[in-house]
Short mmCIF file of C-alpha atoms and ligand atoms in Angstrom, two decimals:
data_model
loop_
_atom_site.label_atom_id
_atom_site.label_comp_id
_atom_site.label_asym_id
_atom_site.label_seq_id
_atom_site.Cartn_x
_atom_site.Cartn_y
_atom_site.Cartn_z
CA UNK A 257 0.00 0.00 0.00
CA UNK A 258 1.46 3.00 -1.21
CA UNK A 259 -0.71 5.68 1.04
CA UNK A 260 -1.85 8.17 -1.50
CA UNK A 261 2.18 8.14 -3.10
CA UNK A 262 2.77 7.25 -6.57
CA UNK A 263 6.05 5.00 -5.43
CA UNK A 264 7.34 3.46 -2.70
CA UNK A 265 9.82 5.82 -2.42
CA UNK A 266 8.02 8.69 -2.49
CA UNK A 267 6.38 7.22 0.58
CA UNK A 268 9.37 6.19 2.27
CA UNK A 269 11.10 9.48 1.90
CA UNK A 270 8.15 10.71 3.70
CA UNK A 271 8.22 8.88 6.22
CA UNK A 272 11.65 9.85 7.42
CA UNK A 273 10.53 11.89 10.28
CA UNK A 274 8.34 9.22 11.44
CA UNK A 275 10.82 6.83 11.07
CA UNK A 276 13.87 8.75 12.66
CA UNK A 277 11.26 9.62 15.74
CA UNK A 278 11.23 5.48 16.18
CA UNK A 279 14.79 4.98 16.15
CA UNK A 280 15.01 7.58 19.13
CA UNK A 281 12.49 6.18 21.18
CA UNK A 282 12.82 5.05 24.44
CA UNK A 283 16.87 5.21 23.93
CA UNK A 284 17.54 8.58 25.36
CA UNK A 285 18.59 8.99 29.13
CA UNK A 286 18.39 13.09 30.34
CA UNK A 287 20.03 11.68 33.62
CA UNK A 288 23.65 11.11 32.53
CA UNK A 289 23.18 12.70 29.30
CA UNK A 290 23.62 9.18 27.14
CA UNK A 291 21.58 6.70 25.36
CA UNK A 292 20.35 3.31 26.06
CA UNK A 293 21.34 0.44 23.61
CA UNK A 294 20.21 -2.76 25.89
CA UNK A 295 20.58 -4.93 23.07
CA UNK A 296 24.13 -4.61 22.20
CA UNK A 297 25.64 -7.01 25.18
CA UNK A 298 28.52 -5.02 25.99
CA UNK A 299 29.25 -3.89 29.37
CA UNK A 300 31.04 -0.74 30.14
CA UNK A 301 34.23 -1.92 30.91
CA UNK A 302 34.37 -4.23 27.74
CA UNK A 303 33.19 -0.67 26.04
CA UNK A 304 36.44 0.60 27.48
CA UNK A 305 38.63 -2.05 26.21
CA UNK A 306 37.70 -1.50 22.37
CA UNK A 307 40.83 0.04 20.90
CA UNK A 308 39.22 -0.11 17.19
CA UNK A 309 36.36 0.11 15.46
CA UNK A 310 35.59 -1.69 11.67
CA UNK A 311 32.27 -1.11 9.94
CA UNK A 312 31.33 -3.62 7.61
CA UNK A 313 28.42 -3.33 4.54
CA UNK A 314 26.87 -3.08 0.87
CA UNK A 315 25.89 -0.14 -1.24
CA UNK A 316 24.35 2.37 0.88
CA UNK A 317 24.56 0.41 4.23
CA UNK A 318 28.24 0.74 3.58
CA UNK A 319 28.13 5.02 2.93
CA UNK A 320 25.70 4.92 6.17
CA UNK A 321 28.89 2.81 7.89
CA UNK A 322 31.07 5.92 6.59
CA UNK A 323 29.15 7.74 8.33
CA UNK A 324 29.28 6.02 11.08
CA UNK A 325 32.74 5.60 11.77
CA UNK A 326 32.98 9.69 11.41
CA UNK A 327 30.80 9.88 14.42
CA UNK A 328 32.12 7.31 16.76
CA UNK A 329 35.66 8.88 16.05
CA UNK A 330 34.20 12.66 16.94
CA UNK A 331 32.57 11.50 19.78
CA UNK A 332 34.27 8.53 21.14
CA UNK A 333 37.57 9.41 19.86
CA UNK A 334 37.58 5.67 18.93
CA UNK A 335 39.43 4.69 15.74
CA UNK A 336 36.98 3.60 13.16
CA UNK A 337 36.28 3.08 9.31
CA UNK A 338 34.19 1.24 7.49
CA UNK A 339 34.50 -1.06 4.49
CA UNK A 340 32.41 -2.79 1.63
CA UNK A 341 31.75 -6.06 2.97
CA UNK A 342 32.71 -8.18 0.46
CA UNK A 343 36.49 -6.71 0.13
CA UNK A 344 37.01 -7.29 3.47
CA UNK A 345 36.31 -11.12 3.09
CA UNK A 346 38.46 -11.48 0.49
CA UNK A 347 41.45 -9.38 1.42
CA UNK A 348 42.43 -11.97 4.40
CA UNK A 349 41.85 -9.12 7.13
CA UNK A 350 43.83 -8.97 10.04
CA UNK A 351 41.14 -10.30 12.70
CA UNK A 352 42.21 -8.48 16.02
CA UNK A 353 40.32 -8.91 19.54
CA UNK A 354 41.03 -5.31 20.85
CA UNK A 355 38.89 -4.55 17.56
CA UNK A 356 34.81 -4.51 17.46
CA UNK A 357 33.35 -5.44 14.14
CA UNK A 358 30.00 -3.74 13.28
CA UNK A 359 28.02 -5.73 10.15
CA UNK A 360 25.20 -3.19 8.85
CA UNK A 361 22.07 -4.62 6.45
CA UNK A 362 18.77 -3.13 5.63
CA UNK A 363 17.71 -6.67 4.65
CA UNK A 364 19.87 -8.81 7.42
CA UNK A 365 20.29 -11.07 3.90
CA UNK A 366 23.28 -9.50 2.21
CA UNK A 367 25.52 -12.85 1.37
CA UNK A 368 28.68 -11.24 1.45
CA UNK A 369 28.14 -9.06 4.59
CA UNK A 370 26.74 -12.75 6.13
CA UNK A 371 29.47 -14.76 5.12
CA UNK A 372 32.07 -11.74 6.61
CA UNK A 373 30.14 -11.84 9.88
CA UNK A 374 30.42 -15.90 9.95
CA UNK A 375 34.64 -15.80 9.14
CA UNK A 376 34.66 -12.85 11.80
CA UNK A 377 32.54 -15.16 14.63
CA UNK A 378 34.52 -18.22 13.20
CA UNK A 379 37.64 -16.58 14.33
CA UNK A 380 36.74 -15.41 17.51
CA UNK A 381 35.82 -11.70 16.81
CA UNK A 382 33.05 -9.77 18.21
CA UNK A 383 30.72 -8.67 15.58
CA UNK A 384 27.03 -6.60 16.52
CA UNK A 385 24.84 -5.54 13.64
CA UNK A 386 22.81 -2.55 12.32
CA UNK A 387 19.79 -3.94 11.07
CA UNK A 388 16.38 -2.88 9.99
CA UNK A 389 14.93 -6.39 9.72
CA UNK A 390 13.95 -8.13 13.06
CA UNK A 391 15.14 -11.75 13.01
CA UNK A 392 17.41 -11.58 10.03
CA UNK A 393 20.30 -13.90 9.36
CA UNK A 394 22.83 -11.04 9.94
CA UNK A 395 20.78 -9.85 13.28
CA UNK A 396 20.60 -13.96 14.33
CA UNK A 397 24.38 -14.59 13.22
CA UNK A 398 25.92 -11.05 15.46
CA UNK A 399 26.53 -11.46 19.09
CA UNK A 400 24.19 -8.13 19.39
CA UNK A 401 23.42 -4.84 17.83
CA UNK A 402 20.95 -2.51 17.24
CA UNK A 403 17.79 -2.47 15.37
CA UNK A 404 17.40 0.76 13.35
CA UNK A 405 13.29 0.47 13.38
CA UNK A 406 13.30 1.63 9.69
CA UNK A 407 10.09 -0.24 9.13
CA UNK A 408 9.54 -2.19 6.21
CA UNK A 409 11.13 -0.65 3.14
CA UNK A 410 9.84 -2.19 -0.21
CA UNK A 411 11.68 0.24 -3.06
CA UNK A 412 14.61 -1.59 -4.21
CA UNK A 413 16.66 1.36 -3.51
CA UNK A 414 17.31 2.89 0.33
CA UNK A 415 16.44 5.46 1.91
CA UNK A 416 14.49 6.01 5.05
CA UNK A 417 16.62 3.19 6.18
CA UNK A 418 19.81 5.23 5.25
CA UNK A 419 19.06 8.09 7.85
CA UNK A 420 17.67 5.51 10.00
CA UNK A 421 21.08 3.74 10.19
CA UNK A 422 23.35 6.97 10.18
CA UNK A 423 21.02 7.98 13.24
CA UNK A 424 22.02 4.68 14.89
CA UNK A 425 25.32 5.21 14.55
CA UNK A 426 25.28 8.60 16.61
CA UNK A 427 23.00 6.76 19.48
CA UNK A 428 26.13 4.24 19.37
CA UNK A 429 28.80 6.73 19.23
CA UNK A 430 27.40 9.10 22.41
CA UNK A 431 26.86 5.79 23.90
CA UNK A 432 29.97 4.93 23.47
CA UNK A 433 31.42 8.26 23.88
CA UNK A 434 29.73 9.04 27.38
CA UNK A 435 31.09 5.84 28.46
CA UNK A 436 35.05 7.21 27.34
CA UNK A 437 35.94 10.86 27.43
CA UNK A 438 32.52 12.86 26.02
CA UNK A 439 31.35 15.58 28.57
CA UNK A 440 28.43 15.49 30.06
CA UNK A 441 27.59 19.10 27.95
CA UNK A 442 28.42 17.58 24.77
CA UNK A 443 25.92 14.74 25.30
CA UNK A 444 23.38 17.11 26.15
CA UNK A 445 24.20 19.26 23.24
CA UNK A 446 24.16 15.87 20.58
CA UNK A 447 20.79 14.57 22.56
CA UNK A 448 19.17 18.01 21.86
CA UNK A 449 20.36 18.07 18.30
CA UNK A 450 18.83 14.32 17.78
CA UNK A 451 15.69 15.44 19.12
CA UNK A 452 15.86 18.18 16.30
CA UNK A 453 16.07 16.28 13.42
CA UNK A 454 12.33 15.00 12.49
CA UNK A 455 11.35 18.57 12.63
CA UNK A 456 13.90 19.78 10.39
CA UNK A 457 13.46 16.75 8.31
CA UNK A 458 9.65 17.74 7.76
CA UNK A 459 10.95 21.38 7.29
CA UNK A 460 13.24 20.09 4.27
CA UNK A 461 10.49 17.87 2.98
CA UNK A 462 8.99 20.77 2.51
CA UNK A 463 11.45 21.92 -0.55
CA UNK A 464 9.88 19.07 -2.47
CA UNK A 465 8.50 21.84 -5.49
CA UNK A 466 11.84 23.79 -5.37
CA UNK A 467 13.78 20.77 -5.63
CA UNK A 468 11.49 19.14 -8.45
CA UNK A 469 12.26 22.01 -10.70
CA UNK A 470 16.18 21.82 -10.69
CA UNK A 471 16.01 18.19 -11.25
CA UNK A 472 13.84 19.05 -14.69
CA UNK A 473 17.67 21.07 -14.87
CA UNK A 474 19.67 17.90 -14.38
CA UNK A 475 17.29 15.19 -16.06
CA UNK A 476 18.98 16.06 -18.70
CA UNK A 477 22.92 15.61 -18.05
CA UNK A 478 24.92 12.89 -19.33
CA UNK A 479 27.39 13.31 -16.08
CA UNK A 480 27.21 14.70 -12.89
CA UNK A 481 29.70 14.82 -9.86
CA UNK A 482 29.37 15.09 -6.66
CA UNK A 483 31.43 16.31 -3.84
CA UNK A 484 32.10 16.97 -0.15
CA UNK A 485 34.70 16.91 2.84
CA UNK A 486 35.26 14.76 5.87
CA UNK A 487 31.71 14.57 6.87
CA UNK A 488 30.22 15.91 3.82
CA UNK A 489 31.87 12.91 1.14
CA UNK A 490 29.84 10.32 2.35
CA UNK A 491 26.88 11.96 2.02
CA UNK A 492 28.51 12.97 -1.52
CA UNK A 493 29.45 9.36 -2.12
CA UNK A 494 25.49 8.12 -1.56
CA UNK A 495 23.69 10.82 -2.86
CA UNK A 496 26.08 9.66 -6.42
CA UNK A 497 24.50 6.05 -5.85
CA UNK A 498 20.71 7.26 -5.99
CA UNK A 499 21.24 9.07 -8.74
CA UNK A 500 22.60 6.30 -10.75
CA UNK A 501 20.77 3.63 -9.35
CA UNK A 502 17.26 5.21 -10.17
CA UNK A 503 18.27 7.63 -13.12
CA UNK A 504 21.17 5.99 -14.71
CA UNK A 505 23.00 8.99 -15.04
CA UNK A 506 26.30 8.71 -14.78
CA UNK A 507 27.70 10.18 -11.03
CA UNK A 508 31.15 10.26 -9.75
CA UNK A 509 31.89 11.03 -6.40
CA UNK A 510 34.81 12.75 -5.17
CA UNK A 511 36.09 14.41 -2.07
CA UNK A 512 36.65 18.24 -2.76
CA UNK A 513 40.40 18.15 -1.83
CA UNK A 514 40.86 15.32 -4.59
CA UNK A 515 39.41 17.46 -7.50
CA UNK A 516 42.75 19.35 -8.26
CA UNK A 517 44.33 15.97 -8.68
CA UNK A 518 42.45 14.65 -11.54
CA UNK A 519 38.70 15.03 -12.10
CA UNK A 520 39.11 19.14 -12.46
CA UNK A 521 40.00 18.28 -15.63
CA UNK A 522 36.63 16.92 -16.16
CA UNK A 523 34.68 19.72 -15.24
CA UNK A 524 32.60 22.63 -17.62
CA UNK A 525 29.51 23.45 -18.51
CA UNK A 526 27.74 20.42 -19.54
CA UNK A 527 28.96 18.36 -16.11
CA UNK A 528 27.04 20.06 -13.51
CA UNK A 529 28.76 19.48 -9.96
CA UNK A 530 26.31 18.89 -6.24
CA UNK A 531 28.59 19.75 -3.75
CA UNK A 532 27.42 19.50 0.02
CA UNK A 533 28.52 22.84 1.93
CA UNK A 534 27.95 22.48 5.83
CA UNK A 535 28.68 25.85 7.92
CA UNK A 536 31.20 24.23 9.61
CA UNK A 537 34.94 24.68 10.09
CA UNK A 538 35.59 23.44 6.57
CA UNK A 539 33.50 26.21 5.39
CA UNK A 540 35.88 28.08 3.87
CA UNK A 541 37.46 25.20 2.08
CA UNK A 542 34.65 24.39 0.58
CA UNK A 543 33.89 27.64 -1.19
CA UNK A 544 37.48 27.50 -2.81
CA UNK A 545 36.30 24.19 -4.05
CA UNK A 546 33.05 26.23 -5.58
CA UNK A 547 35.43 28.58 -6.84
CA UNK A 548 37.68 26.58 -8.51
CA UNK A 549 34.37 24.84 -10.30
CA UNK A 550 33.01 28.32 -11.38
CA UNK A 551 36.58 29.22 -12.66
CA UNK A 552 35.99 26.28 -15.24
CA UNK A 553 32.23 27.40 -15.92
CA UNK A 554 30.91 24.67 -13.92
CA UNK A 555 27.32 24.77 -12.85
CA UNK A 556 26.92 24.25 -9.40
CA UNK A 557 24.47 22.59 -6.92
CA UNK A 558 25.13 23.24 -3.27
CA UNK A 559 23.32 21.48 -0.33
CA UNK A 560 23.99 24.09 2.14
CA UNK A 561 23.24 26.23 5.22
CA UNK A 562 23.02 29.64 3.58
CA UNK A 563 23.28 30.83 -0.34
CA UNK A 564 26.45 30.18 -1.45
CA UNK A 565 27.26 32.93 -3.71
CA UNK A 566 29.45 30.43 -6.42
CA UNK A 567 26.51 28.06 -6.82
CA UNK A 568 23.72 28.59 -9.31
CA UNK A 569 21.34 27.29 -6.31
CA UNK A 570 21.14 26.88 -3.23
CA UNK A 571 19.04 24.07 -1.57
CA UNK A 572 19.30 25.55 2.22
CA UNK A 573 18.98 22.90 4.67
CA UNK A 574 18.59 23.47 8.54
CA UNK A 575 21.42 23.48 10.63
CA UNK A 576 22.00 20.80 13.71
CA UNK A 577 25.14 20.22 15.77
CA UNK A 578 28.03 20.04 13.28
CA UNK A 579 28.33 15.99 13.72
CA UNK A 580 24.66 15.31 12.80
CA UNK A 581 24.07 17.71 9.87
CA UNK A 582 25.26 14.73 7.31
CA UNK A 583 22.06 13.33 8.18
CA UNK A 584 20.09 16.35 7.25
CA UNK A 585 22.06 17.27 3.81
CA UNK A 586 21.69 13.56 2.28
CA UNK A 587 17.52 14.51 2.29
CA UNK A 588 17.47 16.85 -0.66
CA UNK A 589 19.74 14.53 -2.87
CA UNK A 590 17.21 11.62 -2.12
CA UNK A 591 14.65 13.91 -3.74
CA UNK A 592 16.28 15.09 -6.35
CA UNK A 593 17.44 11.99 -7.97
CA UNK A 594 13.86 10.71 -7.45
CA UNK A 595 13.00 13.50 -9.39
CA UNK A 596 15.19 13.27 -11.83
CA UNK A 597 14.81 9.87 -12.25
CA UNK A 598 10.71 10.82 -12.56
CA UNK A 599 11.37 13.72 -15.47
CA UNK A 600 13.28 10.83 -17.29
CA UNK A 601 10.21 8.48 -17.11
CA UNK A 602 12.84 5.41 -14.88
CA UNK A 603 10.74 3.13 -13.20
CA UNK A 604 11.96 4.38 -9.67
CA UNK A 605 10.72 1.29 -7.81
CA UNK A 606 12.49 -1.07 -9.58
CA UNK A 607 15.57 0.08 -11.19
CA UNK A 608 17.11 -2.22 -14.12
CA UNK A 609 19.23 -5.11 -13.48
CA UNK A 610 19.29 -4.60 -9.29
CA UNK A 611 17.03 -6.43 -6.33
CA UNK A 612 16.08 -5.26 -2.89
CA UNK A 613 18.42 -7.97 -1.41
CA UNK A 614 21.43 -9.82 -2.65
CA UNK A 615 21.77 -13.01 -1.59
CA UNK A 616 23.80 -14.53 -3.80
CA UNK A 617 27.97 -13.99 -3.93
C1 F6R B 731 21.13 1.23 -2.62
C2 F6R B 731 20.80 -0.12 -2.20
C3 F6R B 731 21.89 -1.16 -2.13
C4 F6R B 731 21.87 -1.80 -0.75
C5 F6R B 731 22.89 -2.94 -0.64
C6 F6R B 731 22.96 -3.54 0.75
O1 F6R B 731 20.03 2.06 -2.69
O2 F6R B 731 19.67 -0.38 -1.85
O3 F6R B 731 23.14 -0.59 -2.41
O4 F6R B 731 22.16 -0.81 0.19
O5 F6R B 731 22.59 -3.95 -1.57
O6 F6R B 731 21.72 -4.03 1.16
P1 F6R B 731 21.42 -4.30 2.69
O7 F6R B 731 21.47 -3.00 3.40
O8 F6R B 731 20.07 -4.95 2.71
O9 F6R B 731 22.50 -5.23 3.20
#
């Protein structure tokens, strides 16, 4: 049932506030300032023994791992990154106990984040999972997790379950975080900036028109690229994979800094450039990445928290607390390449050649 929406991912874009409000729920403790994650079976002083962190998924669940391991390092000063699944498993990975490995699935049915979880348990790791399905292989096979109370997501491409995740990841980094060396005011200030974010997702939900017209812009591009720093390249890196996936235009992603060593040389009018522009301390950096794309008559997209006087637009998002704000900037790209992929006639529900879950190798 589609509730009045044309797709399911109209309606699952929607639902994003709703959906974020459910991850939240119940997990917040005012008291000490810190969240409540029952079902991830790790006391406090094991917490304190972790010396690593190693994120492990597919496709978006992977960017959403990116993600991730940004915020446990910011707030748990942890060392983290995350990895596609399936090059783990076949790179023979150093498997190290002082290390926690975190397996994250929409479906709980990936094969190749399943079989990495199984050689991780196999050789005595400790794995927990990010999941949105309830009884899943992946959330059976992990020695605990989190659920990320998505609910059911039927287009073949993610995206309710996206923020959902990323969201999860901040509940485990403060978690973590208040357990190790965050203060007491900076898990009140993240707690008050989660508690934000449905309303400001509704508030950019409501750029839907604004956003429909610039993708009529871009339905037409043979190439686009995409770019952001630190924080902002994962949200870069995913907001290239909806595009493709559901428009099949071509989308690179790129951090800013890397564009003067190579892909510059790609840029001018007809290769139109997103590039996500937090007010943050990269600020700055950013804009001399705008300028060096205007300088090459580049037309220019920016996600960002005022009018950026090098773009040709401006989609203005709210602002949060600098570590949550990825969350908020990814919205507006879901949108866009839906519409995009809408002006082009795609069938958004069920892009070519791709399934909801891959269970095969
Ligand atoms: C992208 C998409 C895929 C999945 C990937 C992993 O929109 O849907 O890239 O994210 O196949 O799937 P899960 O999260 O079910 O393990």
């Amino acid at each position: 049932d589609m509730g009045g929406h044309d797709t399911f991912m109209h309606k699952e874009i929607s639902e994003q506030p709703d959906a974020v409000d459910r991850v939240l729920r119940g997990r917040i403790d005012d008291r000490f300032s810190t969240v409540h994650l029952g079902g991830l079976n790790l006391d406090p002083r094991e917490a304190r023994t972790i010396r690593r962190i190693k994120i492990l998924g597919c496709g978006t669940s992977y960017h959403a791992g990116l993600i991730g391991a940004g915020l446990i390092e910011s707030m748990a000063r942890i060392p983290a990154d995350a990895e596609p699944a399936s090059e783990f498993r076949y790179r023979n990975p150093v498997v190290d106990p002082d290390t926690l490995y975190i397996a994250v699935s929409q479906s709980g049915e990936t094969y190749d984040v399943l079989a990495a979880v199984q050689e991780l348990k196999r050789k005595g790791a400790r794995v927990l999972g990010v999941v949105n399905v309830v009884g899943s292989a992946i959330a059976r096979e992990a020695d605990g997790g989190m659920y990320v109370h998505a609910g059911p997501e039927v287009c073949v491409v993610s995206t309710k379950c996206f923020t959902n995740t990323v969201v999860a990841f901040a509940l485990l980094a403060l978690h973590l975080g208040r357990i190790r060396d965050l203060s007491v005011t900076d898990g009140k200030r993240i707690i008050e900036g989660l508690r934000k974010l449905p309303g400001q997702i509704e508030e950019i939900l409501k750029s839907e028109d604004e956003i429909k017209k610039l993708a009529k812009e871009y339905a037409g591009a043979q190439s686009m690229m995409f770019i952001g720093r630190v924080r902002g390249y994962p949200v870069a890196l995913e907001a290239s994979l909806k595009l493709k996936e559901i428009s099949y235009i071509h989308a690179e992603a790129y951090p800013a800094s890397e564009l003067k060593h190579g892909p510059l040389a790609l840029i001018e009018p007809a290769l139109p450039t997103v590039a996500i522009v937090p007010d943050d301390d990269l600020l700055e950096k950013n804009r001399g990445a705008l300028e060096e794309i205007k300088a090459r008559s580049g037309r220019i997209l920016a996600v960002a928290h005022q009018p950026q006087e090098k773009a040709d637009h401006t989609i203005v998002v709210p602002k949060n607390e600098d570590e949550l704000d990825p969350i908020l900037m990814g919205i507006p790209l879901q949108l866009l390449a839906y519409h995009t992929a809408l002006a082009m006639g795609r069938d958004i529900d069920k892009p070519r050649n791709l399934a909801k879950s891959v269970t095969v190798e």
